[in-house]
Amino acid sequence: MRQGEIVKVSGTVVFGRGIPDIEVGEVVEIGEDRLIGEVIRVFEEDFAAQVYEPTSGLRVGDPVFGTGKKLVAELGPGLLMNIFDGIGRPLEDLIKLSGPFISRGIKAYMLPRDIKWEFKPTVEAGIEVGPGDIVGEVKETEYLVHKIMIPPNMSGVLKEIYEGEFKIEEPIGVVEVNGEEKNLYMYHEWPVKIARPVQPGGRLPLTTPLITGQRVIDVLFPVAKGGAACIPGGFGTGKTVTLHQLAKWSDTDVVVYIGCGERGNEMAEVLTEFPELQDPRSGRPLMERTVLIANTSNMPVSAREASVYIGITIAEYYRDMGYDVSLMADSTSRWAEAIREISGRLGEMPVERGFPAYLPDKIAEFYERAGRVKVLGRPERIGSVTVVGAVSPPGGDFNEPVTTHTLRFTGVFWALDADLAYSRHFPSIHWLKSYSLYAEAIIGGYVEKAVENNPRLKDVWPNVKEEYPSYRVEAMNILTNASEVESIAKIIGEKALPDDQRLLLLTNELIKEGLLRQNAFDPVDSYSEPERSILILKAIIDFHRLAEKLVRENVPIDRIIESPIVSRIKRAKLDERKFDAIVDLLNEIREALSSIAEEYRVSISF
Amino acid sequence: MGIPVKISDLYGKIYRGIREIRGSLVVLDPIPGVVFDEIIRIRAPDGIDRLGRVIEVSRDYVIAQVFGDESGLQHDSIVKFTGSTFEIPVSPDVVGRMFNGRFEPIDGLPKISSKDTRDINGFPINPRAREYPNDFIQTGISAIDGMLSLVRGQKLPIFSESGLPHNRVAAQIARQATILGEEESFALVFAAMGLKHDEASYFISQFRESGAIDRSVVILNLADDPAIERLITPRIALTIAEYLAFELDYHVLAILTDMTNYCEALREISAAREEVPGRGGYPGYMYSDLATIYERAGIVRGKKGSLTQMPILTMPGGDKRHPIPDLTGYITEGQIILSKDLHSRGIYPPINVLPSLSRLMRSGIGPGKTRDDHKELSDQLYDAYSRGVKARDLARIVGEMGLSDRERLFLKFADLFERRFINQGEYENRTIEETLDIGWEVLSVLPPEELTRVRESTIEKYYYKAKAAYEGIQK
């Protein structure tokens, strides 16, 4: 190992000297405790490294060792159900080594060395193998079969392949690479800052919806598998709860959840809750498909950047097996702030609120690692990584660099609103400020999925596929128009409005209460199946269309407002009979409104 | 003011000469072996000993930050390097004691002497070693217990403004906080940063009155104490609090006030170092710095004790978006916001529940903990109150007569909610049952079909009884 020495310590950045061939991105070990750092700048004589552990106690003249390696992630069985710190050390191991508080200079392997995995080859020896080829399988959890692939930088002839129980450091086969025999293992290392390669031209259009079970997302602002979404919001607007909901209910095979510079108790919550919650599709504990990365706000700042890259690398790795993966990063602002802090310590010129000029590049690089792709290797397969990044804008003001740059590189914007949060309307995704660029391409897929889940949807709503898009647009229009009416009502009072406008406000309220507001902690409401969400939308819009006819025939709006059907529509989502309850609701709406029609002797066609 | 010590008390490496004095920062010659973050003592010719901390080391210079008064420092000063980071001795004797912001006793009793020392910066709790907090703390204050329940191991700050009774609220919480079904009361760790003398003596007399003083540790940096010292005061307090909670099994409630003064000291240092300022001139790393304070709350697996934090801060200009409350809110598990408007209308405690929040409430309430209706009731109260406040805003423009009947009903509810539910006596200690019953009582002015956030079965169970009782009172 090459050795140099410290010439300067400034907070989390250490300057060293004496290793002429050191390169940017190289991992260094610093001081007698061998703290882990990464070289971020190389100057004429000196180099600067960001240190992933507290630097107190270092002195000028202490040794710096160049490891010759980049910051890597170990990729293989043992990632799922695990929780790592920002540089990939399993937190459970750190407890064993240093107790409940994390001290310095502890080393731990990312993957467990002592577990024996049952490896089943899927190919036979003698064949040519190349990057990404699947050679065997390991049942990593009851939920997921881990495909063992040839690493992206290896190709040759598979000379031998074994079957049986192996630890990850035991070879499972031999590959002859350019005449040289190399052992094949169940794991390999990958430098986290480099995107894992896919087939040339392998990026596919985004056409499948990510079903989240959250109505405001699935119905109004859906995200595609392989897409990227940005969820900014001030504190207390429910970013974390929304991300937790996505981690729980998204219909992906693997979830990578990164707690980056956030609260320790939130990670404790995930760790307490996920093992007990069941995946609605497989019935297995959610933890079995989850990888957690926790670099909480009081842990070293520079490790925030590493945590984000380690997370996305793990996500790409499972994508390469042909799985759909979703990644939640809470919060990317903390990562950006870490970049700002390091940049400040390097004395770089700030451009915008102290952030360096290369901030947008870093953000773009990260979100561009999302995508739906044809992955390397045989058999041919498609995998996706969907990225959802939370942003914590200072003062809740979206007009700040991290939010604005993130919006440039993501396709969905879920704007969390403080006023909605104060009235406990969650998820507080604001319907007028948010958008989804994927919606047009994927709502068809959403309806298909709903019909597939529950074919009865087609009986209740035969033209659902054709009509659903127009219902969705109508809901958006009502919300938009109602907001204008609301601002007038704020000046003259609701009572002074004409009846058709008051109906608009009523339907607006029904959409908000009955459809958009969703209680993450209610067992019935927490996850809304596509067929149920679609039918709730139909119920409300049908109600509106019918009521509109009544109002046009001069039925007083107050008569409609005081009808018990209004509160039925608001509550239907909480009914334990789920889909069936909404089917009944559709009939109740007809009955209620036709009896009002009769009362006023008007005839309206249903 | 520093405390004079004899030169013979100094041990370790001693150097003479300061290159440059920039406010509270001093630049020293590069001295071999200086440790980043180590504590130094500086003795100027005036004979006063000052504490300092090394914040940058390099081949060409050493920069240290001086806690205490910099006037009197000159080139010809003596600097002593201790070789260790800031550590304090800990022992069970700290309980019942009072110290200044540098951990020197101010109660006339001797210094804590113990070989057992702790770095005041502590180490981060491994998130895997945390236990998720879920024990409800009854504070006896309806606005908090009913709407913003506090749980053991939480960090819940009070956001206030100058002139509001945050000290009285905090003292009431300290006095009344109990865990349901447990006899044991909290040990208090009280850290004052830049507090006025009268405020500090108010707290101390409150602790004396309630007898809490015997199980409390008080660390005081007062308004006329050196500002820079405020950077270490909360860390000393939390080091003691962690020691009490995780080694001596106490349930600790730590009150840190006023965090605004702390942040200003942070800004001062940052400006002296000529760092790129962030919003409001506060350094860009203020979030991370505050996190190293606030995240020192919680429960650790396998330990009996717990550490609950209640920081208090005054929002400059009453602005919740000011960097200090803003960054605090991003780290803490909710916030209790006091309102000038409620205060001026004579409501005590003037807690505006709408922007307030307790993130851990959900885990601490419900059947077996408080009552089965708690969650739904509080959701419903929030909903109805926010509608009532909206109606009140509208009434200011169009007049009450311009409101619809429904809006008028919610307005009536909002008034009752503030007067009956939020408002209570400073020495009134309501049980959670009482709080929830009052909640139903005020809700009973609304017709049951408006209560869409409560299940029908819950309405059956609580609403009609409360309505009958309320109408009985009215008659």
mmCIF file of N, CA and C in Angstrom, chain A residues 5 7-11 17 55-59 83 91-92 95 100-102 233-236 261 263-265 269 272 297-298 301 304 334 340-341 392-395 422-424 489-492 495 509 513 517 521-522 571, chain B residues 33-37 56-59 61 123-126 128 130 132-133 279 284-285 287-288 291 295 300-301 320-321 326 329-333 335 354-357 359 362 382 386-387 394 397-398 403-404 451 453-455:
data_model
loop_
_atom_site.group_PDB
_atom_site.id
_atom_site.type_symbol
_atom_site.label_atom_id
_atom_site.label_comp_id
_atom_site.label_asym_id
_atom_site.label_seq_id
_atom_site.Cartn_x
_atom_site.Cartn_y
_atom_site.Cartn_z
ATOM 1 N N GLU A 5 1.293 11.391 3.881
ATOM 2 C CA GLU A 5 1.018 11.948 5.207
ATOM 3 C C GLU A 5 0.033 13.107 5.127
ATOM 4 N N VAL A 7 -1.320 16.779 5.589
ATOM 5 C CA VAL A 7 -0.764 18.133 5.703
ATOM 6 C C VAL A 7 -1.781 19.120 6.268
ATOM 7 N N LYS A 8 -3.060 18.769 6.240
ATOM 8 C CA LYS A 8 -4.063 19.701 6.737
ATOM 9 C C LYS A 8 -5.354 18.949 7.053
ATOM 10 N N VAL A 9 -5.995 19.354 8.141
ATOM 11 C CA VAL A 9 -7.300 18.780 8.470
ATOM 12 C C VAL A 9 -8.283 19.928 8.605
ATOM 13 N N SER A 10 -9.346 19.904 7.824
ATOM 14 C CA SER A 10 -10.366 20.933 7.931
ATOM 15 C C SER A 10 -11.714 20.238 7.967
ATOM 16 N N GLY A 11 -12.208 20.025 9.172
ATOM 17 C CA GLY A 11 -13.488 19.344 9.316
ATOM 18 C C GLY A 11 -13.422 17.966 8.683
ATOM 19 N N ARG A 17 -0.355 14.331 1.280
ATOM 20 C CA ARG A 17 0.761 14.576 0.372
ATOM 21 C C ARG A 17 1.615 13.314 0.340
ATOM 22 N N THR A 55 -13.388 13.129 12.101
ATOM 23 C CA THR A 55 -11.941 13.310 11.924
ATOM 24 C C THR A 55 -11.232 13.803 13.180
ATOM 25 N N SER A 56 -11.952 13.968 14.296
ATOM 26 C CA SER A 56 -11.241 14.508 15.459
ATOM 27 C C SER A 56 -10.172 13.519 15.901
ATOM 28 N N GLY A 57 -9.048 14.090 16.325
ATOM 29 C CA GLY A 57 -7.943 13.251 16.743
ATOM 30 C C GLY A 57 -6.857 13.113 15.680
ATOM 31 N N LEU A 58 -7.135 13.532 14.447
ATOM 32 C CA LEU A 58 -6.103 13.455 13.411
ATOM 33 C C LEU A 58 -5.100 14.580 13.596
ATOM 34 N N ARG A 59 -3.859 14.360 13.158
ATOM 35 C CA ARG A 59 -2.869 15.433 13.241
ATOM 36 C C ARG A 59 -2.017 15.491 11.975
ATOM 37 N N ILE A 83 -29.412 -4.025 6.677
ATOM 38 C CA ILE A 83 -29.356 -2.564 6.785
ATOM 39 C C ILE A 83 -27.901 -2.148 6.897
ATOM 40 N N LEU A 91 -25.077 -2.553 9.749
ATOM 41 C CA LEU A 91 -25.188 -1.919 11.070
ATOM 42 C C LEU A 91 -25.204 -2.944 12.193
ATOM 43 N N GLU A 92 -25.727 -4.123 11.893
ATOM 44 C CA GLU A 92 -25.752 -5.171 12.921
ATOM 45 C C GLU A 92 -24.321 -5.541 13.321
ATOM 46 N N ILE A 95 -22.798 -3.012 15.630
ATOM 47 C CA ILE A 95 -23.224 -3.155 17.031
ATOM 48 C C ILE A 95 -22.353 -4.194 17.721
ATOM 49 N N PRO A 100 -23.916 0.013 20.951
ATOM 50 C CA PRO A 100 -25.012 0.778 20.337
ATOM 51 C C PRO A 100 -24.579 2.119 19.734
ATOM 52 N N PHE A 101 -23.405 2.612 20.099
ATOM 53 C CA PHE A 101 -22.927 3.861 19.499
ATOM 54 C C PHE A 101 -21.824 3.512 18.500
ATOM 55 N N ILE A 102 -21.821 4.232 17.364
ATOM 56 C CA ILE A 102 -20.856 3.901 16.322
ATOM 57 C C ILE A 102 -19.547 4.629 16.593
ATOM 58 N N GLY A 233 -41.013 18.854 -0.214
ATOM 59 C CA GLY A 233 -41.975 19.354 0.754
ATOM 60 C C GLY A 233 -41.258 19.846 1.995
ATOM 61 N N GLY A 234 -41.798 20.896 2.592
ATOM 62 C CA GLY A 234 -41.246 21.421 3.834
ATOM 63 C C GLY A 234 -41.411 20.403 4.940
ATOM 64 N N PHE A 235 -40.900 20.706 6.116
ATOM 65 C CA PHE A 235 -40.986 19.703 7.176
ATOM 66 C C PHE A 235 -42.434 19.563 7.638
ATOM 67 N N GLY A 236 -42.795 18.332 7.967
ATOM 68 C CA GLY A 236 -44.153 18.084 8.442
ATOM 69 C C GLY A 236 -45.168 17.938 7.335
ATOM 70 N N GLY A 261 -29.171 11.310 5.716
ATOM 71 C CA GLY A 261 -29.184 12.535 6.512
ATOM 72 C C GLY A 261 -30.523 12.793 7.164
ATOM 73 N N ARG A 263 -33.756 11.159 10.086
ATOM 74 C CA ARG A 263 -33.860 10.795 11.500
ATOM 75 C C ARG A 263 -33.569 9.318 11.781
ATOM 76 N N GLY A 264 -32.893 9.082 12.891
ATOM 77 C CA GLY A 264 -32.597 7.712 13.292
ATOM 78 C C GLY A 264 -33.850 6.937 13.631
ATOM 79 N N ASN A 265 -34.810 7.603 14.288
ATOM 80 C CA ASN A 265 -36.020 6.886 14.678
ATOM 81 C C ASN A 265 -36.836 6.445 13.477
ATOM 82 N N GLU A 269 -38.211 2.818 12.805
ATOM 83 C CA GLU A 269 -39.614 2.533 12.482
ATOM 84 C C GLU A 269 -39.706 1.511 11.340
ATOM 85 N N THR A 272 -38.832 -1.832 12.544
ATOM 86 C CA THR A 272 -39.829 -2.461 13.407
ATOM 87 C C THR A 272 -41.025 -2.921 12.574
ATOM 88 N N SER A 297 -28.804 11.785 10.118
ATOM 89 C CA SER A 297 -28.297 13.152 10.050
ATOM 90 C C SER A 297 -27.088 13.388 10.948
ATOM 91 N N ASN A 298 -26.958 12.594 12.013
ATOM 92 C CA ASN A 298 -25.822 12.825 12.910
ATOM 93 C C ASN A 298 -24.628 11.960 12.543
ATOM 94 N N VAL A 301 -21.094 13.474 7.473
ATOM 95 C CA VAL A 301 -21.725 14.146 6.342
ATOM 96 C C VAL A 301 -21.280 13.573 4.998
ATOM 97 N N ARG A 304 -22.992 10.686 3.226
ATOM 98 C CA ARG A 304 -24.307 10.815 2.594
ATOM 99 C C ARG A 304 -24.219 10.583 1.101
ATOM 100 N N ARG A 334 -30.159 16.506 1.598
ATOM 101 C CA ARG A 334 -29.063 16.324 2.564
ATOM 102 C C ARG A 334 -27.791 15.912 1.849
ATOM 103 N N ARG A 340 -22.265 20.586 -0.902
ATOM 104 C CA ARG A 340 -21.984 22.005 -0.673
ATOM 105 C C ARG A 340 -20.930 22.182 0.417
ATOM 106 N N GLU A 341 -21.057 21.391 1.467
ATOM 107 C CA GLU A 341 -20.116 21.534 2.577
ATOM 108 C C GLU A 341 -18.700 21.182 2.149
ATOM 109 N N SER A 392 -35.900 18.306 0.455
ATOM 110 C CA SER A 392 -36.319 19.091 1.612
ATOM 111 C C SER A 392 -35.948 20.551 1.393
ATOM 112 N N PRO A 393 -36.796 21.305 0.713
ATOM 113 C CA PRO A 393 -36.420 22.679 0.399
ATOM 114 C C PRO A 393 -36.456 23.565 1.645
ATOM 115 N N PRO A 394 -35.434 24.399 1.822
ATOM 116 C CA PRO A 394 -35.425 25.299 2.980
ATOM 117 C C PRO A 394 -36.668 26.185 2.978
ATOM 118 N N GLY A 395 -37.327 26.263 4.124
ATOM 119 C CA GLY A 395 -38.500 27.104 4.247
ATOM 120 C C GLY A 395 -39.670 26.625 3.403
ATOM 121 N N TYR A 422 -51.469 20.846 7.234
ATOM 122 C CA TYR A 422 -51.990 21.408 8.482
ATOM 123 C C TYR A 422 -53.418 20.961 8.737
ATOM 124 N N SER A 423 -54.193 20.777 7.637
ATOM 125 C CA SER A 423 -55.554 20.306 7.881
ATOM 126 C C SER A 423 -55.582 18.782 7.865
ATOM 127 N N ARG A 424 -54.419 18.178 7.985
ATOM 128 C CA ARG A 424 -54.266 16.731 8.058
ATOM 129 C C ARG A 424 -54.839 16.037 6.839
ATOM 130 N N ALA A 489 -65.097 32.500 -3.621
ATOM 131 C CA ALA A 489 -65.875 32.260 -2.405
ATOM 132 C C ALA A 489 -65.188 32.881 -1.193
ATOM 133 N N LYS A 490 -63.881 32.959 -1.245
ATOM 134 C CA LYS A 490 -63.139 33.547 -0.131
ATOM 135 C C LYS A 490 -63.464 35.019 0.027
ATOM 136 N N ILE A 491 -63.938 35.642 -1.053
ATOM 137 C CA ILE A 491 -64.230 37.070 -0.972
ATOM 138 C C ILE A 491 -65.705 37.325 -0.715
ATOM 139 N N ILE A 492 -66.565 36.564 -1.401
ATOM 140 C CA ILE A 492 -67.992 36.883 -1.256
ATOM 141 C C ILE A 492 -68.759 35.873 -0.409
ATOM 142 N N LYS A 495 -72.198 31.140 0.158
ATOM 143 C CA LYS A 495 -73.651 31.243 -0.023
ATOM 144 C C LYS A 495 -74.037 32.131 -1.198
ATOM 145 N N GLU A 509 -64.832 18.821 -3.003
ATOM 146 C CA GLU A 509 -64.687 18.283 -1.652
ATOM 147 C C GLU A 509 -64.755 16.751 -1.656
ATOM 148 N N GLU A 513 -61.866 14.411 -0.332
ATOM 149 C CA GLU A 513 -62.096 13.543 0.821
ATOM 150 C C GLU A 513 -62.204 12.076 0.417
ATOM 151 N N ARG A 517 -57.580 11.972 -0.371
ATOM 152 C CA ARG A 517 -57.082 11.802 0.988
ATOM 153 C C ARG A 517 -57.051 10.310 1.300
ATOM 154 N N PHE A 521 -52.436 4.843 7.813
ATOM 155 C CA PHE A 521 -52.406 3.994 9.002
ATOM 156 C C PHE A 521 -53.713 3.245 9.220
ATOM 157 N N ASP A 522 -54.601 3.321 8.212
ATOM 158 C CA ASP A 522 -55.847 2.583 8.319
ATOM 159 C C ASP A 522 -55.693 1.282 7.521
ATOM 160 N N ARG A 571 -66.968 8.360 2.848
ATOM 161 C CA ARG A 571 -66.519 7.281 3.715
ATOM 162 C C ARG A 571 -66.275 5.954 3.012
ATOM 163 N N GLY B 33 2.298 17.769 16.015
ATOM 164 C CA GLY B 33 1.543 16.926 16.935
ATOM 165 C C GLY B 33 0.225 17.509 17.398
ATOM 166 N N VAL B 34 -0.159 18.687 16.904
ATOM 167 C CA VAL B 34 -1.445 19.235 17.315
ATOM 168 C C VAL B 34 -2.558 18.388 16.715
ATOM 169 N N VAL B 35 -3.519 18.074 17.557
ATOM 170 C CA VAL B 35 -4.573 17.159 17.142
ATOM 171 C C VAL B 35 -5.806 17.951 16.725
ATOM 172 N N PHE B 36 -6.381 17.562 15.597
ATOM 173 C CA PHE B 36 -7.610 18.209 15.153
ATOM 174 C C PHE B 36 -8.696 17.995 16.201
ATOM 175 N N ASP B 37 -9.386 19.089 16.574
ATOM 176 C CA ASP B 37 -10.496 19.022 17.519
ATOM 177 C C ASP B 37 -10.048 18.950 18.984
ATOM 178 N N GLU B 56 -8.811 23.717 12.888
ATOM 179 C CA GLU B 56 -8.139 23.413 11.632
ATOM 180 C C GLU B 56 -6.658 23.258 11.929
ATOM 181 N N VAL B 57 -6.046 22.203 11.411
ATOM 182 C CA VAL B 57 -4.606 22.056 11.538
ATOM 183 C C VAL B 57 -4.008 21.924 10.152
ATOM 184 N N SER B 58 -2.856 22.538 9.951
ATOM 185 C CA SER B 58 -2.167 22.345 8.676
ATOM 186 C C SER B 58 -0.686 22.573 8.904
ATOM 187 N N ARG B 59 0.097 22.429 7.849
ATOM 188 C CA ARG B 59 1.546 22.609 7.961
ATOM 189 C C ARG B 59 1.921 24.057 8.243
ATOM 190 N N TYR B 61 -0.246 26.558 9.705
ATOM 191 C CA TYR B 61 -0.905 27.262 10.813
ATOM 192 C C TYR B 61 -1.829 26.304 11.550
ATOM 193 N N PHE B 123 -21.084 9.866 20.375
ATOM 194 C CA PHE B 123 -21.019 9.117 19.130
ATOM 195 C C PHE B 123 -22.445 8.885 18.665
ATOM 196 N N PRO B 124 -22.652 8.830 17.346
ATOM 197 C CA PRO B 124 -24.031 8.620 16.879
ATOM 198 C C PRO B 124 -24.580 7.263 17.307
ATOM 199 N N ILE B 125 -25.853 7.261 17.690
ATOM 200 C CA ILE B 125 -26.503 5.982 17.995
ATOM 201 C C ILE B 125 -26.656 5.205 16.696
ATOM 202 N N ASN B 126 -26.251 3.988 16.702
ATOM 203 C CA ASN B 126 -26.450 3.115 15.548
ATOM 204 C C ASN B 126 -27.954 2.955 15.323
ATOM 205 N N ARG B 128 -29.662 0.846 13.943
ATOM 206 C CA ARG B 128 -30.093 -0.532 14.166
ATOM 207 C C ARG B 128 -30.252 -0.805 15.668
ATOM 208 N N ARG B 130 -31.454 1.341 17.794
ATOM 209 C CA ARG B 130 -32.538 2.140 18.369
ATOM 210 C C ARG B 130 -33.783 1.311 18.563
ATOM 211 N N TYR B 132 -37.818 1.703 18.644
ATOM 212 C CA TYR B 132 -38.779 2.715 18.209
ATOM 213 C C TYR B 132 -39.601 3.169 19.405
ATOM 214 N N PRO B 133 -39.638 4.483 19.678
ATOM 215 C CA PRO B 133 -40.320 4.971 20.885
ATOM 216 C C PRO B 133 -41.831 4.754 20.799
ATOM 217 N N ARG B 279 -28.238 30.599 4.072
ATOM 218 C CA ARG B 279 -29.394 31.461 4.259
ATOM 219 C C ARG B 279 -29.287 32.215 5.582
ATOM 220 N N GLY B 284 -23.705 26.762 6.073
ATOM 221 C CA GLY B 284 -24.377 25.717 5.309
ATOM 222 C C GLY B 284 -24.492 24.413 6.067
ATOM 223 N N TYR B 285 -23.589 24.207 7.044
ATOM 224 C CA TYR B 285 -23.605 22.939 7.765
ATOM 225 C C TYR B 285 -24.448 22.999 9.036
ATOM 226 N N TYR B 287 -27.537 22.478 9.502
ATOM 227 C CA TYR B 287 -28.419 21.308 9.622
ATOM 228 C C TYR B 287 -27.680 20.148 10.291
ATOM 229 N N SER B 288 -26.488 19.840 9.758
ATOM 230 C CA SER B 288 -25.736 18.712 10.304
ATOM 231 C C SER B 288 -25.323 18.973 11.742
ATOM 232 N N ALA B 291 -28.209 18.533 13.968
ATOM 233 C CA ALA B 291 -28.549 17.112 14.048
ATOM 234 C C ALA B 291 -27.694 16.400 15.090
ATOM 235 N N GLU B 295 -30.293 14.630 17.474
ATOM 236 C CA GLU B 295 -30.358 13.171 17.290
ATOM 237 C C GLU B 295 -29.885 12.411 18.526
ATOM 238 N N VAL B 300 -32.348 3.103 23.419
ATOM 239 C CA VAL B 300 -31.396 2.162 22.867
ATOM 240 C C VAL B 300 -31.814 0.761 23.288
ATOM 241 N N ARG B 301 -31.806 -0.150 22.316
ATOM 242 C CA ARG B 301 -32.186 -1.538 22.592
ATOM 243 C C ARG B 301 -31.396 -2.090 23.771
ATOM 244 N N LYS B 320 -41.667 31.066 10.832
ATOM 245 C CA LYS B 320 -41.388 29.636 10.887
ATOM 246 C C LYS B 320 -40.412 29.210 9.797
ATOM 247 N N ARG B 321 -40.254 30.038 8.771
ATOM 248 C CA ARG B 321 -39.355 29.676 7.678
ATOM 249 C C ARG B 321 -37.935 30.165 7.900
ATOM 250 N N ASP B 326 -36.669 26.267 10.765
ATOM 251 C CA ASP B 326 -36.815 25.437 9.575
ATOM 252 C C ASP B 326 -35.931 24.194 9.666
ATOM 253 N N GLY B 329 -37.031 21.882 12.469
ATOM 254 C CA GLY B 329 -38.209 21.093 12.130
ATOM 255 C C GLY B 329 -37.890 19.912 11.227
ATOM 256 N N TYR B 330 -36.851 20.052 10.405
ATOM 257 C CA TYR B 330 -36.460 18.952 9.540
ATOM 258 C C TYR B 330 -35.784 17.819 10.319
ATOM 259 N N ILE B 331 -35.300 18.136 11.525
ATOM 260 C CA ILE B 331 -34.585 17.102 12.281
ATOM 261 C C ILE B 331 -35.452 16.506 13.380
ATOM 262 N N THR B 332 -36.213 17.380 14.060
ATOM 263 C CA THR B 332 -36.961 16.911 15.224
ATOM 264 C C THR B 332 -38.194 16.129 14.787
ATOM 265 N N GLU B 333 -38.784 15.458 15.744
ATOM 266 C CA GLU B 333 -39.948 14.640 15.431
ATOM 267 C C GLU B 333 -41.222 15.423 15.705
ATOM 268 N N GLN B 335 -43.169 19.503 16.055
ATOM 269 C CA GLN B 335 -42.929 20.795 16.682
ATOM 270 C C GLN B 335 -44.215 21.279 17.338
ATOM 271 N N LEU B 354 -52.666 23.567 14.571
ATOM 272 C CA LEU B 354 -52.693 23.267 13.130
ATOM 273 C C LEU B 354 -51.295 23.086 12.540
ATOM 274 N N PRO B 355 -50.380 24.044 12.711
ATOM 275 C CA PRO B 355 -49.042 23.799 12.167
ATOM 276 C C PRO B 355 -48.177 22.942 13.089
ATOM 277 N N SER B 356 -48.680 22.619 14.270
ATOM 278 C CA SER B 356 -47.898 21.793 15.182
ATOM 279 C C SER B 356 -48.077 20.325 14.806
ATOM 280 N N LEU B 357 -47.181 19.497 15.308
ATOM 281 C CA LEU B 357 -47.189 18.109 14.878
ATOM 282 C C LEU B 357 -46.345 17.281 15.832
ATOM 283 N N ARG B 359 -44.657 13.642 15.348
ATOM 284 C CA ARG B 359 -44.508 12.550 14.391
ATOM 285 C C ARG B 359 -44.608 11.181 15.028
ATOM 286 N N ARG B 362 -48.590 8.585 16.732
ATOM 287 C CA ARG B 362 -49.288 7.373 16.332
ATOM 288 C C ARG B 362 -48.831 6.145 17.111
ATOM 289 N N TYR B 382 -58.726 18.024 14.397
ATOM 290 C CA TYR B 382 -57.889 18.777 13.459
ATOM 291 C C TYR B 382 -58.707 19.261 12.275
ATOM 292 N N SER B 386 -59.599 23.113 11.550
ATOM 293 C CA SER B 386 -59.068 23.829 10.385
ATOM 294 C C SER B 386 -60.209 24.417 9.553
ATOM 295 N N ARG B 387 -61.348 23.715 9.505
ATOM 296 C CA ARG B 387 -62.505 24.297 8.816
ATOM 297 C C ARG B 387 -63.015 25.534 9.565
ATOM 298 N N LEU B 394 -62.818 33.802 6.701
ATOM 299 C CA LEU B 394 -63.820 34.254 5.748
ATOM 300 C C LEU B 394 -64.739 35.283 6.395
ATOM 301 N N ILE B 397 -63.914 38.832 6.279
ATOM 302 C CA ILE B 397 -64.109 39.551 5.022
ATOM 303 C C ILE B 397 -65.593 39.781 4.753
ATOM 304 N N VAL B 398 -66.367 38.695 4.823
ATOM 305 C CA VAL B 398 -67.772 38.829 4.421
ATOM 306 C C VAL B 398 -68.702 39.050 5.614
ATOM 307 N N LEU B 403 -71.706 33.907 6.057
ATOM 308 C CA LEU B 403 -71.296 32.509 6.091
ATOM 309 C C LEU B 403 -72.499 31.603 5.888
ATOM 310 N N SER B 404 -72.223 30.421 5.335
ATOM 311 C CA SER B 404 -73.300 29.434 5.253
ATOM 312 C C SER B 404 -73.535 28.861 6.656
ATOM 313 N N LEU B 451 -68.834 14.350 10.966
ATOM 314 C CA LEU B 451 -67.635 13.731 11.539
ATOM 315 C C LEU B 451 -67.162 12.594 10.640
ATOM 316 N N ARG B 453 -64.213 11.789 9.739
ATOM 317 C CA ARG B 453 -62.901 11.171 10.004
ATOM 318 C C ARG B 453 -62.975 10.168 11.154
ATOM 319 N N VAL B 454 -64.178 9.978 11.647
ATOM 320 C CA VAL B 454 -64.357 9.018 12.737
ATOM 321 C C VAL B 454 -65.239 7.887 12.216
ATOM 322 N N ARG B 455 -64.961 6.689 12.625
ATOM 323 C CA ARG B 455 -65.803 5.561 12.246
ATOM 324 C C ARG B 455 -67.178 5.705 12.874
#
